[in-house]
């Protein structure tokens, strides 16, 4: 059970301090948006390279960008430990996942709420994690989409049948009131933006979320 706070809701003028506040988390989730794949613009590789130099924990980059086949591998080469691309944007996901892994990172594909998992089940052998979006990608602070939980359960079942250590991440609207339903459905990596950085103490919020899912650990194991 791993917590990956999204710095999308952090103070962008003080990212080093914000990363230090979540040093007790497993990952720092960094949302890269290009204003084409999603209608919002955040940051790109130069900023991620700077974050890599100061982050006390590994970086989990969520690339909401067009042409990930071209732009995702450089994040892995720069030292990002987990690189997630959107399956809707990838031209050759097998080759892309292999490029990311060859550069030393974990490879992951993400599914928007309207994208089914079944057509991509064959990709499980190529990736280390599947991200099931529980909001429409683009913005923090949106309401959790409980109708995505059956998809989480479907991916969990496919991972169980496939075998191996493939993680299932949920991202969007994850908070103290929704995280347990995600764990019950089979997720084991939890992204939370506003629930962590909107809290009085980001450090305490990470611990609270961790405490809520700790007892679900056995369930998610393959
Ligand atoms: C949305 C991003 C999320 C976002 C989540 O497109 O991928 O990572 O930061 O924010 P919350 O947790 O506030 O929904
Ligand atoms: Zn994200």
XYZ file of C-alpha atoms and ligand atoms in Angstrom:
237
model
C 0.000 0.000 0.000
C 1.736 3.138 -1.206
C 0.865 6.811 -1.048
C 1.831 9.148 -3.890
C 0.829 12.756 -3.123
C 0.274 14.888 -6.217
C 2.175 18.167 -6.108
C -0.407 19.665 -8.489
C -2.101 21.127 -5.408
C 1.195 22.171 -3.766
C 2.690 25.671 -3.639
C 4.579 25.909 -6.949
C 6.763 28.706 -5.557
C 8.044 26.385 -2.806
C 8.220 22.933 -4.331
C 11.338 21.869 -2.435
C 9.652 22.593 0.906
C 6.470 20.882 -0.295
C 8.453 17.766 -1.246
C 10.115 17.768 2.158
C 6.663 17.873 3.774
C 5.729 14.602 2.051
C 9.067 12.849 2.678
C 7.113 10.157 4.562
C 5.198 9.200 1.405
C 6.366 6.537 -1.036
C 6.371 8.671 -4.175
C 5.969 12.258 -5.293
C 3.349 12.307 -8.072
C 4.150 14.942 -10.683
C 1.426 15.811 -13.212
C 2.820 16.876 -16.571
C 0.142 18.497 -18.768
C 0.746 19.949 -22.225
C -2.511 21.863 -22.873
C -3.199 19.519 -25.803
C -3.967 16.096 -24.347
C -5.714 17.919 -21.486
C -6.937 21.528 -21.330
C -4.349 22.601 -18.752
C -0.650 23.367 -18.691
C 1.640 22.553 -15.776
C 5.338 21.812 -16.093
C 7.771 19.822 -18.200
C 11.112 18.060 -18.175
C 13.331 20.985 -17.058
C 11.265 21.454 -13.901
C 11.138 17.703 -13.285
C 14.952 17.589 -13.563
C 15.170 20.243 -10.853
C 12.684 18.336 -8.665
C 14.776 15.177 -9.074
C 17.760 16.984 -7.605
C 15.954 17.902 -4.380
C 13.213 15.303 -3.862
C 13.698 13.097 -0.790
C 11.491 10.404 -2.401
C 11.280 8.919 -5.923
C 9.218 10.707 -8.548
C 6.131 9.196 -10.146
C 5.524 11.197 -13.344
C 2.015 11.168 -14.819
C 2.315 12.402 -18.376
C -0.925 13.857 -19.708
C 0.646 14.734 -23.022
C 0.341 14.021 -26.711
C 3.041 11.983 -28.442
C 4.348 10.169 -25.336
C 6.204 7.819 -27.706
C 8.576 10.719 -28.287
C 8.437 12.636 -25.003
C 8.082 10.022 -22.244
C 11.435 8.144 -22.441
C 13.470 11.296 -21.638
C 11.742 11.435 -18.223
C 13.020 7.924 -17.503
C 16.479 8.843 -18.773
C 16.479 11.863 -16.445
C 15.933 9.606 -13.420
C 12.164 9.552 -12.912
C 11.554 6.182 -11.228
C 8.022 5.602 -12.527
C 6.779 6.960 -15.866
C 3.069 6.828 -16.726
C 1.777 7.578 -20.224
C -1.842 7.695 -21.375
C -2.853 4.722 -23.487
C -5.191 6.995 -25.481
C -2.180 9.008 -26.673
C 0.366 6.245 -27.306
C 0.999 5.091 -30.879
C 3.061 2.008 -30.018
C 2.541 1.265 -26.302
C 4.618 -1.940 -26.305
C 7.646 -0.209 -27.733
C 7.103 2.816 -25.493
C 6.897 0.692 -22.321
C 10.062 -1.127 -23.373
C 11.862 2.177 -24.006
C 10.873 3.412 -20.532
C 12.021 0.203 -18.877
C 15.259 0.151 -20.875
C 15.983 3.591 -19.440
C 15.662 2.127 -15.934
C 12.191 3.263 -14.886
C 8.970 1.477 -14.068
C 6.533 1.734 -16.987
C 2.825 2.383 -16.550
C -0.172 3.140 -18.729
C -3.134 5.260 -17.647
C -6.809 4.925 -18.551
C -9.152 7.926 -18.694
C -12.596 7.301 -17.154
C -14.141 6.627 -20.565
C -11.404 4.213 -21.667
C -12.053 0.502 -21.064
C -9.289 -1.765 -19.765
C -10.110 -4.958 -21.708
C -8.563 -3.941 -25.070
C -5.248 -3.338 -23.268
C -5.148 -6.404 -21.004
C -2.487 -7.918 -23.276
C -0.102 -5.132 -22.250
C 0.199 -6.392 -18.659
C 3.397 -8.244 -19.519
C 5.007 -4.970 -20.583
C 4.219 -2.743 -17.597
C 4.795 -2.388 -13.853
C 1.618 -0.489 -13.007
C -1.791 0.459 -14.431
C -3.296 3.838 -13.514
C -7.089 3.949 -13.369
C -8.155 7.607 -13.416
C -10.979 8.357 -11.009
C -11.564 11.870 -12.448
C -11.249 13.305 -15.965
C -7.542 14.204 -16.172
C -6.625 17.877 -16.206
C -7.391 19.389 -12.835
C -7.037 18.742 -9.129
C -9.897 19.036 -6.666
C -12.565 17.237 -8.699
C -15.143 14.822 -7.301
C -14.197 11.129 -7.099
C -15.880 8.955 -9.755
C -17.037 5.844 -7.896
C -18.176 4.366 -11.215
C -14.487 3.646 -11.963
C -14.190 1.164 -9.094
C -15.441 -1.809 -11.164
C -12.596 -1.054 -13.596
C -10.121 -1.156 -10.695
C -11.527 -4.542 -9.698
C -11.336 -5.751 -13.308
C -7.655 -4.748 -13.548
C -6.962 -6.404 -10.175
C -8.507 -9.648 -11.421
C -6.491 -9.498 -14.657
C -3.292 -8.858 -12.662
C -4.088 -11.792 -10.386
C -4.518 -14.074 -13.391
C -1.416 -12.700 -15.085
C 0.767 -13.001 -11.990
C 3.779 -10.882 -11.092
C 4.163 -7.581 -9.300
C 1.955 -5.169 -11.212
C 0.674 -2.269 -9.143
C -2.701 -0.573 -9.596
C -2.806 3.173 -9.044
C -5.871 5.368 -8.586
C -5.716 9.113 -9.193
C -8.392 11.754 -8.757
C -10.626 12.613 -5.825
C -8.786 10.224 -3.515
C -9.270 11.341 0.081
C -9.932 9.981 3.562
C -13.538 9.359 2.515
C -12.802 7.503 -0.754
C -9.442 5.772 -0.293
C -10.798 2.674 1.437
C -13.246 1.944 -1.384
C -10.262 2.132 -3.774
C -8.278 -0.309 -1.642
C -11.243 -2.664 -1.409
C -11.576 -2.631 -5.204
C -7.924 -3.654 -5.502
C -5.842 -0.481 -5.827
C -2.497 -0.421 -4.037
C -0.978 2.948 -5.023
C -2.994 6.019 -4.082
C -2.510 9.472 -5.570
C -3.952 12.354 -3.569
C -3.484 16.027 -4.389
C -5.950 18.340 -2.683
C -6.502 15.865 0.172
C -2.799 16.166 1.057
C -1.768 19.696 0.094
C -5.135 21.207 0.986
C -4.809 19.827 4.515
C -3.380 21.840 7.378
C -0.411 19.469 7.479
C 0.550 17.545 4.340
C 2.747 15.301 6.487
C -0.159 14.361 8.750
C -2.507 13.878 5.789
C -0.125 11.320 4.249
C -0.042 9.405 7.529
C -3.818 9.518 7.853
C -4.304 8.091 4.347
C -1.675 5.444 5.006
C -3.419 4.432 8.218
C -6.753 4.067 6.442
C -5.433 1.596 3.845
C -2.859 -0.239 5.942
C -5.246 -3.012 6.944
C -6.268 -3.647 3.330
C -2.707 -4.701 2.418
C -3.254 -8.439 2.168
C -6.215 -8.018 -0.157
C -4.239 -6.357 -2.932
C -1.395 -8.824 -2.986
C -1.348 -11.062 -6.057
C -5.551 15.143 -12.423
C -4.227 14.697 -11.884
C -4.249 14.344 -10.461
C -4.624 15.453 -9.529
C -5.394 14.816 -8.429
O -5.484 15.198 -13.803
O -3.756 13.587 -12.606
O -2.990 13.768 -10.078
O -3.558 16.147 -8.963
O -5.879 15.821 -7.616
P -6.968 15.497 -6.509
O -6.376 14.495 -5.592
O -7.197 16.817 -5.877
O -8.171 14.969 -7.246
Zn -1.992 12.534 -11.816
